[in-house]
CSV table of N, CA, C and O in Angstrom, one decimal:
chain,number,residue,atom,x,y,z
A,1,MET,N,-102.5,188.5,108.5
A,1,MET,CA,-102.2,189.7,109.4
A,1,MET,C,-101.2,189.2,110.9
A,1,MET,O,-102.0,188.5,111.6
A,2,SER,N,-100.1,189.4,110.8
A,2,SER,CA,-99.3,189.0,111.8
A,2,SER,C,-99.7,189.7,113.1
A,2,SER,O,-100.4,190.9,112.4
A,3,GLU,N,-99.4,189.8,114.2
A,3,GLU,CA,-99.7,190.8,115.5
A,3,GLU,C,-99.4,192.3,115.6
A,3,GLU,O,-99.8,192.6,116.1
A,4,THR,N,-98.2,192.1,114.6
A,4,THR,CA,-97.0,193.2,114.8
A,4,THR,C,-97.8,194.3,113.7
A,4,THR,O,-97.3,195.4,112.8
A,5,GLU,N,-98.5,193.7,112.6
A,5,GLU,CA,-99.3,194.5,111.8
A,5,GLU,C,-100.0,195.3,112.2
A,5,GLU,O,-100.7,194.9,112.6
A,6,ARG,N,-100.1,196.6,111.2
A,6,ARG,CA,-101.4,197.0,111.2
A,6,ARG,C,-101.5,197.8,109.9
A,6,ARG,O,-101.0,197.9,109.2
A,7,LEU,N,-103.2,198.1,109.5
A,7,LEU,CA,-103.4,198.6,108.6
A,7,LEU,C,-103.3,200.3,108.3
A,7,LEU,O,-103.0,201.0,109.8
A,8,VAL,N,-102.6,200.8,107.4
A,8,VAL,CA,-101.8,201.8,106.9
A,8,VAL,C,-102.6,202.2,105.6
A,8,VAL,O,-102.7,201.1,104.8
A,9,LYS,N,-103.6,203.3,105.9
A,9,LYS,CA,-104.4,204.7,104.4
A,9,LYS,C,-103.1,205.3,104.2
A,9,LYS,O,-102.4,205.9,105.2
A,10,PHE,N,-102.8,205.8,103.1
A,10,PHE,CA,-102.3,206.7,102.7
A,10,PHE,C,-103.4,207.4,100.9
A,10,PHE,O,-103.7,206.2,100.6
A,11,GLU,N,-102.9,208.5,100.7
A,11,GLU,CA,-103.6,208.8,99.6
A,11,GLU,C,-102.1,209.3,98.7
A,11,GLU,O,-101.2,209.4,98.8
A,12,LEU,N,-102.8,209.1,97.2
A,12,LEU,CA,-101.8,209.5,95.7
A,12,LEU,C,-102.4,209.4,95.4
A,12,LEU,O,-103.2,208.7,94.1
A,13,LEU,N,-102.1,210.7,94.0
A,13,LEU,CA,-102.9,211.3,93.1
A,13,LEU,C,-104.6,211.1,93.3
A,13,LEU,O,-105.2,210.8,92.2
A,14,GLY,N,-104.9,211.5,94.4
A,14,GLY,CA,-106.5,211.2,94.5
A,14,GLY,C,-107.4,210.3,94.8
A,14,GLY,O,-107.9,210.8,94.9
A,15,GLN,N,-106.4,209.6,95.0
A,15,GLN,CA,-106.9,207.8,95.1
A,15,GLN,C,-106.1,207.4,96.8
A,15,GLN,O,-105.6,207.8,97.1
A,16,GLU,N,-107.2,207.2,97.7
A,16,GLU,CA,-106.7,207.0,98.3
A,16,GLU,C,-106.4,205.1,98.4
A,16,GLU,O,-107.1,204.3,98.6
A,17,TYR,N,-105.5,204.7,99.1
A,17,TYR,CA,-105.0,203.5,98.9
A,17,TYR,C,-104.7,202.8,100.9
A,17,TYR,O,-104.3,203.7,101.7
A,18,GLN,N,-104.6,201.6,101.2
A,18,GLN,CA,-104.8,200.9,102.4
A,18,GLN,C,-103.8,199.1,102.4
A,18,GLN,O,-103.9,198.4,101.3
A,19,PHE,N,-103.1,198.7,102.9
A,19,PHE,CA,-102.3,197.8,103.3
A,19,PHE,C,-102.2,197.7,104.8
A,19,PHE,O,-101.9,198.3,105.8
A,20,TYR,N,-101.4,196.5,104.6
A,20,TYR,CA,-101.3,195.9,106.3
A,20,TYR,C,-99.5,195.5,106.0
A,20,TYR,O,-99.2,195.3,105.5
A,21,THR,N,-99.0,196.2,107.1
A,21,THR,CA,-97.8,196.4,107.4
A,21,THR,C,-97.0,196.3,108.6
A,21,THR,O,-97.8,196.7,109.8
A,22,ALA,N,-95.9,195.7,109.3
A,22,ALA,CA,-95.1,196.3,110.2
A,22,ALA,C,-94.3,197.3,110.3
A,22,ALA,O,-93.1,196.9,111.1
A,23,ALA,N,-93.8,197.9,108.9
A,23,ALA,CA,-93.0,198.8,109.2
A,23,ALA,C,-93.5,199.9,110.1
A,23,ALA,O,-94.1,200.1,110.8
A,24,SER,N,-92.1,200.7,110.6
A,24,SER,CA,-92.3,201.6,111.8
A,24,SER,C,-92.9,202.8,110.8
A,24,SER,O,-92.9,202.7,110.0
A,25,GLU,N,-92.9,203.7,112.1
A,25,GLU,CA,-93.7,205.2,111.3
A,25,GLU,C,-92.6,205.4,110.5
A,25,GLU,O,-92.7,206.2,109.8
A,26,GLU,N,-91.4,205.8,110.5
A,26,GLU,CA,-90.1,206.6,110.1
A,26,GLU,C,-89.9,206.3,108.8
A,26,GLU,O,-90.0,206.4,107.8
A,27,GLU,N,-89.7,204.4,108.7
A,27,GLU,CA,-89.7,203.8,107.6
A,27,GLU,C,-91.2,204.3,106.9
A,27,GLU,O,-90.9,204.6,105.5
A,28,LEU,N,-92.4,204.4,107.3
A,28,LEU,CA,-93.6,204.2,105.9
A,28,LEU,C,-93.1,205.8,105.4
A,28,LEU,O,-93.6,205.9,104.6
A,29,ARG,N,-93.0,207.1,106.8
A,29,ARG,CA,-92.6,208.4,105.8
A,29,ARG,C,-91.8,208.0,104.8
A,29,ARG,O,-92.1,209.0,103.4
A,30,SER,N,-90.5,207.8,105.0
A,30,SER,CA,-89.8,207.7,103.9
A,30,SER,C,-90.0,206.9,102.6
A,30,SER,O,-89.7,207.3,101.5
A,31,ILE,N,-91.1,205.6,102.6
A,31,ILE,CA,-91.6,205.1,101.7
A,31,ILE,C,-92.3,205.8,101.5
A,31,ILE,O,-92.8,205.7,99.3
A,32,PHE,N,-93.1,206.5,101.4
A,32,PHE,CA,-94.4,207.4,100.9
A,32,PHE,C,-93.8,208.5,100.0
A,32,PHE,O,-94.2,209.0,99.7
A,33,SER,N,-93.1,209.1,101.3
A,33,SER,CA,-92.2,210.1,100.3
A,33,SER,C,-91.5,210.3,98.9
A,33,SER,O,-91.3,210.4,97.7
A,34,LEU,N,-91.0,208.6,98.9
A,34,LEU,CA,-89.8,208.1,98.0
A,34,LEU,C,-91.0,207.7,96.8
A,34,LEU,O,-90.9,208.3,95.5
A,35,VAL,N,-92.0,207.2,97.0
A,35,VAL,CA,-93.3,206.5,96.2
A,35,VAL,C,-93.7,208.2,95.7
A,35,VAL,O,-94.0,208.3,94.5
A,36,ARG,N,-93.9,209.6,96.6
A,36,ARG,CA,-94.8,210.8,96.2
A,36,ARG,C,-93.5,211.3,95.0
A,36,ARG,O,-94.2,212.1,94.2
A,37,GLN,N,-92.1,211.2,95.5
A,37,GLN,CA,-91.6,212.2,94.8
A,37,GLN,C,-91.5,211.3,93.2
A,37,GLN,O,-91.2,212.0,92.6
A,38,LEU,N,-91.6,209.9,93.4
A,38,LEU,CA,-91.3,209.4,91.9
A,38,LEU,C,-92.3,209.8,90.9
A,38,LEU,O,-92.4,210.4,89.8
A,39,VAL,N,-93.5,209.0,92.3
A,39,VAL,CA,-95.0,209.9,91.0
A,39,VAL,C,-94.7,211.0,90.8
A,39,VAL,O,-95.4,211.6,89.2
A,40,GLU,N,-94.7,212.2,91.4
A,40,GLU,CA,-95.0,213.7,91.1
A,40,GLU,C,-94.0,213.6,89.8
A,40,GLU,O,-94.1,214.4,88.8
A,41,THR,N,-92.5,213.0,90.1
A,41,THR,CA,-91.6,213.3,89.2
A,41,THR,C,-92.2,212.7,87.3
A,41,THR,O,-92.0,213.1,86.6
A,42,ASP,N,-92.1,211.4,88.0
A,42,ASP,CA,-92.6,210.9,86.8
A,42,ASP,C,-94.2,211.5,86.2
A,42,ASP,O,-94.3,211.6,84.2
A,43,THR,N,-95.0,212.0,86.6
A,43,THR,CA,-96.4,213.1,86.2
A,43,THR,C,-96.0,214.1,85.5
A,43,THR,O,-96.5,214.8,84.8
A,44,MET,N,-95.2,215.2,85.9
A,44,MET,CA,-94.4,215.9,85.9
A,44,MET,C,-93.5,216.0,84.7
A,44,MET,O,-93.2,217.4,83.3
A,45,GLN,N,-92.6,215.2,84.2
A,45,GLN,CA,-92.2,215.2,83.0
A,45,GLN,C,-92.4,214.9,81.8
A,45,GLN,O,-92.9,214.9,80.8
A,46,ASN,N,-93.8,214.3,81.9
A,46,ASN,CA,-95.0,213.9,81.0
A,46,ASN,C,-95.9,215.3,80.5
A,46,ASN,O,-96.1,215.2,81.4
A,47,THR,N,-96.2,215.2,79.9
A,47,THR,CA,-96.8,216.5,79.7
A,47,THR,C,-98.8,215.8,79.4
A,47,THR,O,-98.7,214.3,78.9
A,48,GLY,N,-99.2,216.4,79.4
A,48,GLY,CA,-100.9,215.9,79.3
A,48,GLY,C,-101.4,214.5,81.1
A,48,GLY,O,-100.9,215.3,81.9
A,49,THR,N,-102.5,214.1,81.0
A,49,THR,CA,-102.7,213.2,81.6
A,49,THR,C,-102.5,212.1,81.6
A,49,THR,O,-102.6,211.6,80.6
A,50,LEU,N,-102.1,211.9,82.4
A,50,LEU,CA,-101.3,210.0,82.7
A,50,LEU,C,-102.0,209.5,83.6
A,50,LEU,O,-102.9,210.2,84.9
A,51,ARG,N,-102.5,208.5,83.3
A,51,ARG,CA,-103.6,207.4,83.5
A,51,ARG,C,-102.8,207.2,85.0
A,51,ARG,O,-101.6,207.0,85.1
A,52,VAL,N,-103.7,206.4,86.3
A,52,VAL,CA,-102.8,206.2,87.5
A,52,VAL,C,-102.4,205.5,87.2
A,52,VAL,O,-101.0,204.7,88.0
A,53,GLY,N,-102.2,203.8,86.8
A,53,GLY,CA,-102.3,202.5,86.5
A,53,GLY,C,-100.3,203.1,85.6
A,53,GLY,O,-99.4,202.2,85.8
A,54,LYS,N,-100.4,203.9,84.7
A,54,LYS,CA,-99.5,204.2,83.9
A,54,LYS,C,-98.2,205.2,84.7
A,54,LYS,O,-96.6,204.5,84.9
A,55,VAL,N,-98.6,205.6,85.4
A,55,VAL,CA,-97.9,206.4,86.8
A,55,VAL,C,-97.3,205.5,87.8
A,55,VAL,O,-96.1,205.7,88.3
A,56,ALA,N,-98.0,204.6,87.7
A,56,ALA,CA,-98.0,203.4,89.1
A,56,ALA,C,-97.0,203.1,88.5
A,56,ALA,O,-94.9,202.0,89.0
A,57,ILE,N,-97.0,202.4,87.5
A,57,ILE,CA,-95.8,201.2,86.7
A,57,ILE,C,-94.6,202.2,86.0
A,57,ILE,O,-93.6,201.2,86.7
A,58,LEU,N,-94.9,203.3,85.8
A,58,LEU,CA,-93.2,204.0,86.1
A,58,LEU,C,-92.6,203.8,87.3
A,58,LEU,O,-91.5,204.2,87.4
A,59,ALA,N,-94.0,204.5,88.1
A,59,ALA,CA,-93.1,204.8,89.8
A,59,ALA,C,-92.3,203.4,89.9
A,59,ALA,O,-90.7,203.1,90.4
A,60,CYS,N,-92.8,202.4,89.9
A,60,CYS,CA,-92.5,200.2,90.2
A,60,CYS,C,-91.2,200.4,89.1
A,60,CYS,O,-89.8,199.8,89.9
A,61,LEU,N,-91.1,200.8,87.9
A,61,LEU,CA,-90.2,200.5,87.5
A,61,LEU,C,-88.6,201.5,87.8
A,61,LEU,O,-87.5,201.1,87.7
A,62,ASN,N,-88.9,202.3,88.4
A,62,ASN,CA,-87.9,203.4,88.6
A,62,ASN,C,-87.4,203.0,89.5
A,62,ASN,O,-86.2,202.8,90.3
A,63,ILE,N,-88.2,202.4,90.9
A,63,ILE,CA,-87.6,201.7,92.2
A,63,ILE,C,-87.2,200.7,92.0
A,63,ILE,O,-85.6,200.3,92.3
A,64,ALA,N,-87.5,199.8,90.7
A,64,ALA,CA,-86.8,198.3,90.5
A,64,ALA,C,-85.1,198.4,89.7
A,64,ALA,O,-85.0,198.1,90.3
A,65,SER,N,-85.4,199.6,89.1
A,65,SER,CA,-83.8,200.3,88.3
A,65,SER,C,-82.8,200.7,89.3
A,65,SER,O,-81.9,200.2,89.8
A,66,ARG,N,-83.5,200.8,90.4
A,66,ARG,CA,-82.9,202.0,91.6
A,66,ARG,C,-82.6,200.5,92.7
A,66,ARG,O,-81.7,200.5,93.5
A,67,TYR,N,-83.5,199.8,93.0
A,67,TYR,CA,-83.1,198.4,93.7
A,67,TYR,C,-81.9,197.7,92.9
A,67,TYR,O,-81.2,196.9,93.6
A,68,VAL,N,-81.7,197.2,91.6
A,68,VAL,CA,-81.1,196.8,91.1
A,68,VAL,C,-79.1,197.3,91.0
A,68,VAL,O,-78.7,196.3,90.8
A,69,LYS,N,-79.0,198.6,90.8
A,69,LYS,CA,-78.7,199.8,90.7
A,69,LYS,C,-77.5,199.9,92.6
A,69,LYS,O,-76.8,198.9,92.6
A,70,LEU,N,-79.0,199.4,93.6
A,70,LEU,CA,-78.0,199.3,95.0
A,70,LEU,C,-77.6,197.6,94.9
A,70,LEU,O,-76.7,197.5,96.1
A,71,ALA,N,-78.4,196.8,95.0
A,71,ALA,CA,-78.0,195.5,94.7
A,71,ALA,C,-76.4,194.7,94.0
A,71,ALA,O,-75.7,194.7,94.9
A,72,ARG,N,-76.4,195.3,92.8
A,72,ARG,CA,-75.3,195.5,92.1
A,72,ARG,C,-74.1,195.8,93.1
A,72,ARG,O,-73.2,195.3,93.5
A,73,GLU,N,-74.1,197.3,93.5
A,73,GLU,CA,-73.1,198.0,94.4
A,73,GLU,C,-73.4,197.8,95.5
A,73,GLU,O,-71.4,196.9,96.0
A,74,TYR,N,-74.2,197.0,96.3
A,74,TYR,CA,-73.6,195.9,97.6
A,74,TYR,C,-73.0,194.9,97.3
A,74,TYR,O,-72.3,194.5,98.5
A,75,GLU,N,-73.2,194.2,96.0
A,75,GLU,CA,-72.5,192.6,96.1
A,75,GLU,C,-71.1,193.5,96.0
A,75,GLU,O,-70.0,192.7,96.1
A,76,GLY,N,-70.6,194.5,95.1
A,76,GLY,CA,-69.6,195.1,94.9
A,76,GLY,C,-69.1,195.2,96.0
A,76,GLY,O,-67.8,194.9,96.5
A,77,PHE,N,-68.9,196.5,97.0
A,77,PHE,CA,-69.1,196.3,98.4
A,77,PHE,C,-68.5,194.9,99.1
A,77,PHE,O,-67.9,194.8,99.9
A,78,LYS,N,-69.4,194.2,98.8
A,78,LYS,CA,-69.4,192.7,100.1
A,78,LYS,C,-68.0,192.3,99.3
A,78,LYS,O,-67.3,191.3,100.0
A,79,ARG,N,-68.1,192.0,98.5
A,79,ARG,CA,-67.0,191.4,97.4
A,79,ARG,C,-65.4,192.1,98.1
A,79,ARG,O,-64.4,191.5,97.9
A,80,ASP,N,-65.1,193.4,98.1
A,80,ASP,CA,-64.3,194.3,98.5
A,80,ASP,C,-63.7,193.7,99.7
A,80,ASP,O,-63.1,193.7,100.3
A,81,SER,N,-64.9,194.2,100.8
A,81,SER,CA,-65.0,194.1,101.7
A,81,SER,C,-64.4,192.5,102.1
A,81,SER,O,-63.4,192.4,103.0
A,82,GLU,N,-64.8,192.0,101.6
A,82,GLU,CA,-64.4,190.2,101.9
A,82,GLU,C,-62.7,189.6,101.5
A,82,GLU,O,-61.8,189.9,102.4
A,83,GLU,N,-62.6,190.8,100.6
A,83,GLU,CA,-60.8,190.3,99.8
A,83,GLU,C,-60.4,190.8,100.9
A,83,GLU,O,-58.9,191.4,101.0
A,84,ARG,N,-60.9,192.5,101.5
A,84,ARG,CA,-59.8,193.4,102.5
A,84,ARG,C,-59.7,192.2,103.6
A,84,ARG,O,-58.8,192.2,104.1
A,85,ILE,N,-60.9,192.1,104.0
A,85,ILE,CA,-60.6,191.3,105.2
A,85,ILE,C,-59.7,190.0,105.3
A,85,ILE,O,-58.8,189.8,105.8
A,86,ILE,N,-59.7,189.0,104.0
A,86,ILE,CA,-58.7,188.2,103.5
A,86,ILE,C,-57.0,188.7,103.5
A,86,ILE,O,-56.3,188.4,104.0
A,87,ARG,N,-57.0,189.3,103.2
A,87,ARG,CA,-55.7,190.3,103.0
A,87,ARG,C,-55.4,190.8,104.0
A,87,ARG,O,-54.1,190.9,104.7
A,88,LEU,N,-56.0,191.0,104.8
A,88,LEU,CA,-55.7,191.5,106.7
A,88,LEU,C,-56.1,190.4,107.5
A,88,LEU,O,-54.3,190.7,107.7
A,89,ASN,N,-56.2,189.1,107.1
A,89,ASN,CA,-55.8,188.1,108.2
A,89,ASN,C,-54.4,187.4,107.6
A,89,ASN,O,-53.3,187.3,108.3
A,90,GLU,N,-54.3,187.6,106.1
A,90,GLU,CA,-53.0,187.1,105.7
A,90,GLU,C,-52.1,188.3,106.5
A,90,GLU,O,-50.7,187.9,106.8
A,91,GLU,N,-51.9,189.2,106.6
A,91,GLU,CA,-51.4,190.4,107.0
A,91,GLU,C,-51.1,189.9,108.8
A,91,GLU,O,-49.9,190.1,109.3
A,92,ILE,N,-51.7,189.3,109.2
A,92,ILE,CA,-51.8,189.6,110.6
A,92,ILE,C,-50.7,187.6,111.1
A,92,ILE,O,-50.7,187.7,111.8
A,93,ARG,N,-52.0,186.9,110.1
A,93,ARG,CA,-50.5,185.4,110.3
A,93,ARG,C,-49.4,186.2,109.8
A,93,ARG,O,-48.5,185.3,110.8
A,94,SER,N,-49.5,186.2,109.1
A,94,SER,CA,-47.6,186.4,108.5
A,94,SER,C,-46.7,187.3,109.6
A,94,SER,O,-45.8,187.0,110.0
A,95,LYS,N,-47.5,187.9,110.3
A,95,LYS,CA,-46.6,189.3,111.5
A,95,LYS,C,-46.4,188.3,112.6
A,95,LYS,O,-45.5,188.4,112.9
A,96,LEU,N,-47.6,187.0,112.6
A,96,LEU,CA,-47.7,186.5,114.2
A,96,LEU,C,-46.6,185.7,113.8
A,96,LEU,O,-45.7,184.6,114.8
A,97,LEU,N,-46.0,185.1,112.7
A,97,LEU,CA,-45.7,183.9,112.8
A,97,LEU,C,-44.2,184.7,112.5
A,97,LEU,O,-43.4,183.4,111.9
A,98,SER,N,-43.9,185.5,111.8
A,98,SER,CA,-42.5,185.9,112.2
A,98,SER,C,-41.7,186.1,113.1
A,98,SER,O,-40.6,186.3,113.4
A,99,GLU,N,-43.2,186.3,114.1
A,99,GLU,CA,-42.2,187.0,115.6
A,99,GLU,C,-42.1,185.4,116.6
A,99,GLU,O,-42.0,184.8,115.9
């Protein structure tokens, strides 16, 4: 554990969890909110009682799916940005050379 990490406790589906993190309070609120939202959504979409492990796996798969989608979108954004920068650089160079 590093000096900036602290022990964080939270409750989910009636069970208490704890871990060490250096995340800010704002980041933790966002993380817990997302996890609770995903767990509640998965739990409510399925009738009957799901075991905590199954709900956790479904939430992890949902988060992983979102991560993969964001990573793909980021790569597209990065590629588009690089292409725009190259085009702008070429336009600026041609304007400077023509003067």
